[in-house]
Amino acid sequence: MVSAGLEILGLSLCVIGSLLVMVSCGLPMWKVTAFIEANIVVAQTIWDGLWMSCVVQSTGQMQCKVHDSVLALSHDLQAARALTIISSVMGVLGLMVVIAGAQCTNCIRAEYVKARVVNSGGIIYIISGLFVLVPLCWMANNIISDFYNPQVPASKKREIGAALYIGWAASALLLIGGALLCCSCPSSGNSGYSVKYSPTKRTTQNGDYDKRNYV
């Protein structure tokens, strides 16, 4: 029961983490306008994402433009695109693997094999969390470096957007859930040795034991 509970808890965290990775990948709020010094322009806010850039007016109107060329993007955006998509695909793959080896399903009969399959699913989720963590930290490092760089104009400086925080939460859920799946394999009750019982000794008509039992 404890192992099944760990599997359910770990799988739930991983599924939520994978969904948050997809949400973070689609949101345009990776970089937002920094209101500093003379750049206090409350009339509009600029959002930069992996797929598009948006301008939000103070009236509530929003205009978005999809990035025209992938090669024209910065290296951190290109890496973030690729790694977040790979992380999302691995999340779906890990879900299928864990369901196939879960104790509540009958896809696999052998308990030992089922435990190893669940462990494999947990490793996939851990790798998925690392894949999404790398571009998030890379992007945050570039944003912070440009923010404190005096050579960068104030109008070009950006702050960390909500999509990065969502991605960090997703990465944490994937790592924790994957670790739980790796620890949820049940302890094997079989020691590897089979017990053999000797047949019952037969008696003769006189009530004595058959001499063949002692040969």
Tab-separated table of C-alpha atoms in Angstrom:
chain	number	residue	atom	x	y	z
A	1	MET	CA	0.000	0.000	0.000
A	2	VAL	CA	2.825	2.410	0.795
A	3	SER	CA	4.485	1.731	-2.542
A	4	ALA	CA	1.210	2.238	-4.419
A	5	GLY	CA	0.667	5.522	-2.583
A	6	LEU	CA	4.145	6.722	-3.556
A	7	GLU	CA	3.457	5.822	-7.171
A	8	ILE	CA	0.188	7.744	-7.213
A	9	LEU	CA	1.730	10.770	-5.486
A	10	GLY	CA	4.807	10.770	-7.718
A	11	LEU	CA	2.776	10.348	-10.894
A	12	SER	CA	0.401	13.154	-9.868
A	13	LEU	CA	3.290	15.556	-9.257
A	14	CYS	CA	4.902	14.617	-12.567
A	15	VAL	CA	1.691	15.068	-14.540
A	16	ILE	CA	1.115	18.499	-12.998
A	17	GLY	CA	4.747	19.395	-13.695
A	18	SER	CA	4.462	18.341	-17.341
A	19	LEU	CA	1.317	20.430	-17.777
A	20	LEU	CA	3.061	23.447	-16.252
A	21	VAL	CA	5.980	22.952	-18.649
A	22	MET	CA	3.567	23.133	-21.583
A	23	VAL	CA	1.933	26.244	-20.122
A	24	SER	CA	5.305	27.891	-19.570
A	25	CYS	CA	6.371	27.031	-23.113
A	26	GLY	CA	3.316	28.700	-24.618
A	27	LEU	CA	3.190	31.834	-22.465
A	28	PRO	CA	4.840	34.966	-23.926
A	29	MET	CA	5.870	36.302	-20.504
A	30	TRP	CA	9.472	35.077	-20.375
A	31	LYS	CA	10.830	38.619	-20.407
A	32	VAL	CA	8.832	41.691	-19.364
A	33	THR	CA	9.548	45.403	-19.504
A	34	ALA	CA	11.612	46.775	-16.611
A	35	PHE	CA	10.305	50.096	-15.267
A	36	ILE	CA	13.478	51.764	-14.040
A	37	GLU	CA	14.949	55.295	-14.051
A	38	ALA	CA	13.411	57.333	-16.837
A	39	ASN	CA	11.781	54.295	-18.431
A	40	ILE	CA	8.580	54.671	-16.422
A	41	VAL	CA	6.174	54.180	-19.287
A	42	VAL	CA	2.938	52.804	-17.926
A	43	ALA	CA	1.107	53.221	-21.225
A	44	GLN	CA	2.357	49.887	-22.544
A	45	THR	CA	4.113	46.744	-21.376
A	46	ILE	CA	6.275	44.549	-23.602
A	47	TRP	CA	6.328	40.770	-23.244
A	48	ASP	CA	8.940	38.599	-24.957
A	49	GLY	CA	8.283	34.869	-25.258
A	50	LEU	CA	9.617	31.838	-27.061
A	51	TRP	CA	7.171	32.112	-29.933
A	52	MET	CA	5.960	35.715	-30.009
A	53	SER	CA	6.329	39.222	-28.619
A	54	CYS	CA	3.326	41.081	-27.248
A	55	VAL	CA	2.603	44.728	-26.420
A	56	VAL	CA	-0.082	45.318	-23.800
A	57	GLN	CA	-1.636	48.766	-23.720
A	58	SER	CA	-2.908	50.434	-20.578
A	59	THR	CA	-6.407	50.243	-22.052
A	60	GLY	CA	-6.226	46.441	-22.001
A	61	GLN	CA	-5.608	45.937	-25.701
A	62	MET	CA	-2.868	43.489	-26.625
A	63	GLN	CA	-1.065	43.046	-29.906
A	64	CYS	CA	1.188	40.039	-30.504
A	65	LYS	CA	3.589	39.240	-33.308
A	66	VAL	CA	5.058	35.815	-33.968
A	67	HIS	CA	8.830	35.691	-34.368
A	68	ASP	CA	9.582	35.791	-38.075
A	69	SER	CA	12.768	33.720	-38.091
A	70	VAL	CA	14.107	31.105	-35.712
A	71	LEU	CA	17.707	31.831	-36.675
A	72	ALA	CA	17.252	35.504	-35.856
A	73	LEU	CA	16.493	34.660	-32.217
A	74	SER	CA	19.115	34.742	-29.500
A	75	HIS	CA	20.833	31.523	-28.507
A	76	ASP	CA	19.004	31.271	-25.184
A	77	LEU	CA	15.618	31.505	-26.897
A	78	GLN	CA	16.571	28.859	-29.456
A	79	ALA	CA	17.780	26.501	-26.739
A	80	ALA	CA	14.681	27.182	-24.632
A	81	ARG	CA	12.430	26.308	-27.560
A	82	ALA	CA	14.126	22.997	-28.212
A	83	LEU	CA	14.553	21.891	-24.600
A	84	THR	CA	11.019	22.779	-23.477
A	85	ILE	CA	9.527	20.846	-26.392
A	86	ILE	CA	11.763	17.848	-25.621
A	87	SER	CA	10.754	18.087	-21.959
A	88	SER	CA	7.057	18.088	-22.878
A	89	VAL	CA	7.472	15.048	-25.131
A	90	MET	CA	9.401	13.209	-22.424
A	91	GLY	CA	6.609	14.026	-19.960
A	92	VAL	CA	4.067	12.270	-22.181
A	93	LEU	CA	6.452	9.345	-22.710
A	94	GLY	CA	7.079	9.049	-18.968
A	95	LEU	CA	3.338	8.997	-18.309
A	96	MET	CA	2.834	6.036	-20.640
A	97	VAL	CA	5.784	4.164	-19.140
A	98	VAL	CA	4.632	4.666	-15.544
A	99	ILE	CA	1.042	3.665	-16.343
A	100	ALA	CA	2.310	0.496	-18.041
A	101	GLY	CA	4.274	-0.486	-14.937
A	102	ALA	CA	1.943	0.795	-12.223
A	103	GLN	CA	0.641	-1.650	-9.623
A	104	CYS	CA	-2.954	-0.729	-10.419
A	105	THR	CA	-2.631	-1.918	-14.037
A	106	ASN	CA	-2.179	-5.382	-15.545
A	107	CYS	CA	-0.091	-4.455	-18.592
A	108	ILE	CA	2.871	-6.320	-17.069
A	109	ARG	CA	2.446	-9.430	-14.912
A	110	ALA	CA	5.811	-9.800	-13.190
A	111	GLU	CA	6.109	-7.583	-10.119
A	112	TYR	CA	9.872	-7.269	-10.503
A	113	VAL	CA	9.537	-6.045	-14.093
A	114	LYS	CA	6.751	-3.639	-13.141
A	115	ALA	CA	8.964	-2.060	-10.484
A	116	ARG	CA	11.788	-1.585	-12.969
A	117	VAL	CA	9.394	-0.004	-15.494
A	118	VAL	CA	8.164	2.484	-12.881
A	119	ASN	CA	11.775	3.297	-12.032
A	120	SER	CA	12.446	3.951	-15.718
A	121	GLY	CA	9.475	6.311	-15.837
A	122	GLY	CA	10.814	8.185	-12.817
A	123	ILE	CA	14.202	8.588	-14.498
A	124	ILE	CA	12.492	9.941	-17.617
A	125	TYR	CA	10.658	12.530	-15.530
A	126	ILE	CA	13.872	13.560	-13.755
A	127	ILE	CA	15.595	14.078	-17.114
A	128	SER	CA	12.545	16.043	-18.294
A	129	GLY	CA	12.831	18.319	-15.258
A	130	LEU	CA	16.532	18.905	-15.917
A	131	PHE	CA	15.851	19.694	-19.574
A	132	VAL	CA	13.419	22.463	-18.667
A	133	LEU	CA	15.594	23.727	-15.812
A	134	VAL	CA	18.600	24.454	-18.047
A	135	PRO	CA	16.953	27.070	-20.342
A	136	LEU	CA	15.169	28.683	-17.398
A	137	CYS	CA	18.401	29.298	-15.513
A	138	TRP	CA	20.179	30.367	-18.702
A	139	MET	CA	17.434	32.864	-19.533
A	140	ALA	CA	17.308	34.222	-15.975
A	141	ASN	CA	21.077	34.653	-15.919
A	142	ASN	CA	21.009	36.657	-19.166
A	143	ILE	CA	18.149	38.840	-17.921
A	144	ILE	CA	19.921	39.616	-14.649
A	145	SER	CA	23.255	40.256	-16.412
A	146	ASP	CA	21.659	42.700	-18.867
A	147	PHE	CA	19.724	44.386	-16.078
A	148	TYR	CA	22.882	45.271	-14.143
A	149	ASN	CA	24.960	45.975	-17.252
A	150	PRO	CA	25.435	49.770	-17.541
A	151	GLN	CA	26.093	49.480	-21.281
A	152	VAL	CA	22.591	48.168	-21.953
A	153	PRO	CA	20.053	51.003	-22.480
A	154	ALA	CA	17.262	51.241	-19.952
A	155	SER	CA	14.680	50.715	-22.688
A	156	LYS	CA	16.251	47.334	-23.544
A	157	LYS	CA	16.403	45.987	-20.018
A	158	ARG	CA	13.947	43.291	-19.051
A	159	GLU	CA	12.800	41.556	-15.885
A	160	ILE	CA	12.000	37.917	-15.160
A	161	GLY	CA	8.497	37.082	-16.352
A	162	ALA	CA	5.832	34.838	-14.899
A	163	ALA	CA	6.623	32.032	-17.347
A	164	LEU	CA	10.033	31.500	-15.737
A	165	TYR	CA	8.513	31.117	-12.272
A	166	ILE	CA	5.959	28.653	-13.629
A	167	GLY	CA	8.770	26.739	-15.302
A	168	TRP	CA	10.777	26.573	-12.076
A	169	ALA	CA	7.748	25.216	-10.236
A	170	ALA	CA	7.248	22.646	-12.997
A	171	SER	CA	10.889	21.585	-12.805
A	172	ALA	CA	10.671	21.136	-9.037
A	173	LEU	CA	7.525	19.003	-9.362
A	174	LEU	CA	9.126	16.838	-12.041
A	175	LEU	CA	12.277	16.255	-9.997
A	176	ILE	CA	10.372	15.459	-6.794
A	177	GLY	CA	7.817	13.263	-8.559
A	178	GLY	CA	10.510	11.417	-10.484
A	179	ALA	CA	12.450	10.774	-7.277
A	180	LEU	CA	9.310	9.355	-5.627
A	181	LEU	CA	8.738	7.049	-8.584
A	182	CYS	CA	12.308	5.810	-8.335
A	183	CYS	CA	11.793	5.025	-4.636
A	184	SER	CA	8.369	3.438	-4.969
A	185	CYS	CA	9.382	-0.023	-6.150
A	186	PRO	CA	8.066	-2.670	-3.738
A	187	SER	CA	10.519	-4.790	-1.805
A	188	SER	CA	10.830	-8.224	-3.298
A	189	GLY	CA	9.466	-10.864	-0.955
A	190	ASN	CA	11.078	-13.721	-2.872
A	191	SER	CA	14.612	-14.600	-1.845
A	192	GLY	CA	15.300	-16.373	-5.116
A	193	TYR	CA	15.181	-19.868	-3.613
A	194	SER	CA	12.233	-22.207	-4.125
A	195	VAL	CA	11.122	-24.514	-1.333
A	196	LYS	CA	10.969	-28.174	-2.305
A	197	TYR	CA	8.904	-30.640	-0.313
A	198	SER	CA	9.673	-34.379	-0.271
A	199	PRO	CA	6.778	-36.692	-1.143
A	200	THR	CA	4.930	-38.461	1.631
A	201	LYS	CA	6.390	-41.842	2.533
A	202	ARG	CA	4.205	-44.713	1.555
A	203	THR	CA	3.383	-47.591	3.907
A	204	THR	CA	2.870	-51.271	3.105
A	205	GLN	CA	-0.165	-53.379	3.926
A	206	ASN	CA	1.491	-54.563	7.186
A	207	GLY	CA	1.807	-50.992	8.362
A	208	ASP	CA	5.609	-50.840	7.861
A	209	TYR	CA	7.258	-48.244	5.702
A	210	ASP	CA	8.243	-49.303	2.247
A	211	LYS	CA	11.961	-50.090	2.020
A	212	ARG	CA	12.166	-48.075	-1.175
A	213	ASN	CA	11.698	-44.907	0.913
A	214	TYR	CA	15.140	-45.448	2.386
A	215	VAL	CA	16.983	-46.033	-0.872
